[in-house]
Amino acid sequence: MAASPITSPIPVAMYPTLSVFTLAIGLIITAIFFIYEATSSTKNRSLAKELATAAVASVFLGFGSLFLLLASGVYV
């Protein structure tokens, strides 16, 4: 029985589009995080909101950089 090659569940043609959109969403959420940090006082900040916003931005930026590497031919 011959082994079948591993294929991506996402078409390769979608990599550049996914990288642009996920990086853009990640940068927007990062900007929202920085604006929240700069405009709210120390007493009014919420640790849960900060962690949630940072985690979501990190996920989008991580997947965006992954798809950017895949789109440029660096298969990780």
mmCIF file of C-alpha atoms in Angstrom:
data_model
loop_
_atom_site.group_PDB
_atom_site.id
_atom_site.type_symbol
_atom_site.label_atom_id
_atom_site.label_comp_id
_atom_site.label_asym_id
_atom_site.label_seq_id
_atom_site.Cartn_x
_atom_site.Cartn_y
_atom_site.Cartn_z
ATOM 1 C CA MET A 1 0.000 0.000 0.000
ATOM 2 C CA ALA A 2 1.507 3.308 -1.101
ATOM 3 C CA ALA A 3 1.591 6.191 1.321
ATOM 4 C CA SER A 4 -0.487 9.202 0.391
ATOM 5 C CA PRO A 5 1.125 12.635 0.646
ATOM 6 C CA ILE A 6 0.099 15.010 3.379
ATOM 7 C CA THR A 7 -2.089 17.781 2.020
ATOM 8 C CA SER A 8 -3.260 21.000 3.573
ATOM 9 C CA PRO A 9 -6.934 21.347 4.499
ATOM 10 C CA ILE A 10 -6.718 24.929 3.196
ATOM 11 C CA PRO A 11 -5.975 25.501 -0.507
ATOM 12 C CA VAL A 12 -2.529 26.965 -1.174
ATOM 13 C CA ALA A 13 -4.085 29.773 -3.216
ATOM 14 C CA MET A 14 -5.806 31.036 -0.054
ATOM 15 C CA TYR A 15 -2.565 31.545 1.926
ATOM 16 C CA PRO A 16 -1.872 35.157 0.843
ATOM 17 C CA THR A 17 -5.466 36.207 1.474
ATOM 18 C CA LEU A 18 -5.563 34.532 4.862
ATOM 19 C CA SER A 19 -2.267 36.106 5.867
ATOM 20 C CA VAL A 20 -3.441 39.611 4.972
ATOM 21 C CA PHE A 21 -6.768 39.272 6.765
ATOM 22 C CA THR A 22 -5.480 37.588 9.906
ATOM 23 C CA LEU A 23 -2.558 40.005 10.219
ATOM 24 C CA ALA A 24 -4.901 42.968 9.711
ATOM 25 C CA ILE A 25 -7.325 41.684 12.349
ATOM 26 C CA GLY A 26 -4.444 41.025 14.741
ATOM 27 C CA LEU A 27 -3.032 44.520 14.246
ATOM 28 C CA ILE A 28 -6.451 46.107 14.783
ATOM 29 C CA ILE A 29 -6.954 44.181 18.024
ATOM 30 C CA THR A 30 -3.423 45.128 19.104
ATOM 31 C CA ALA A 31 -4.244 48.792 18.446
ATOM 32 C CA ILE A 32 -7.425 48.441 20.507
ATOM 33 C CA PHE A 33 -5.321 46.947 23.313
ATOM 34 C CA PHE A 34 -2.840 49.829 23.233
ATOM 35 C CA ILE A 35 -5.597 52.428 23.147
ATOM 36 C CA TYR A 36 -7.257 50.733 26.135
ATOM 37 C CA GLU A 37 -3.966 50.755 28.043
ATOM 38 C CA ALA A 38 -3.242 54.391 27.235
ATOM 39 C CA THR A 39 -6.683 55.826 27.947
ATOM 40 C CA SER A 40 -7.819 53.930 31.041
ATOM 41 C CA SER A 41 -6.520 54.717 34.485
ATOM 42 C CA THR A 42 -4.752 52.123 36.574
ATOM 43 C CA LYS A 43 -7.741 51.731 38.898
ATOM 44 C CA ASN A 44 -10.231 51.153 36.073
ATOM 45 C CA ARG A 45 -8.294 48.467 34.197
ATOM 46 C CA SER A 46 -9.492 44.893 34.083
ATOM 47 C CA LEU A 47 -6.890 42.127 34.032
ATOM 48 C CA ALA A 48 -9.332 39.708 32.409
ATOM 49 C CA LYS A 49 -10.061 42.143 29.563
ATOM 50 C CA GLU A 50 -6.356 42.800 29.051
ATOM 51 C CA LEU A 51 -5.506 39.096 28.950
ATOM 52 C CA ALA A 52 -8.407 38.252 26.652
ATOM 53 C CA THR A 53 -7.580 41.045 24.211
ATOM 54 C CA ALA A 54 -3.887 40.173 24.194
ATOM 55 C CA ALA A 55 -4.612 36.461 23.695
ATOM 56 C CA VAL A 56 -6.949 37.069 20.747
ATOM 57 C CA ALA A 57 -4.467 39.460 19.119
ATOM 58 C CA SER A 58 -1.676 36.945 19.654
ATOM 59 C CA VAL A 59 -3.649 34.140 18.003
ATOM 60 C CA PHE A 60 -4.491 36.245 14.945
ATOM 61 C CA LEU A 61 -0.924 37.544 14.590
ATOM 62 C CA GLY A 62 0.448 34.032 15.020
ATOM 63 C CA PHE A 63 -1.754 32.537 12.325
ATOM 64 C CA GLY A 64 -1.146 35.562 10.112
ATOM 65 C CA SER A 65 2.611 35.129 10.310
ATOM 66 C CA LEU A 66 2.238 31.385 9.711
ATOM 67 C CA PHE A 67 0.199 31.950 6.540
ATOM 68 C CA LEU A 68 2.640 34.664 5.434
ATOM 69 C CA LEU A 69 5.518 32.204 5.725
ATOM 70 C CA LEU A 70 3.515 29.536 3.877
ATOM 71 C CA ALA A 71 2.539 31.993 1.139
ATOM 72 C CA SER A 72 6.170 32.968 0.602
ATOM 73 C CA GLY A 73 7.262 29.355 0.273
ATOM 74 C CA VAL A 74 8.728 28.726 3.721
ATOM 75 C CA TYR A 75 6.940 25.541 4.719
ATOM 76 C CA VAL A 76 7.095 25.160 8.483
#
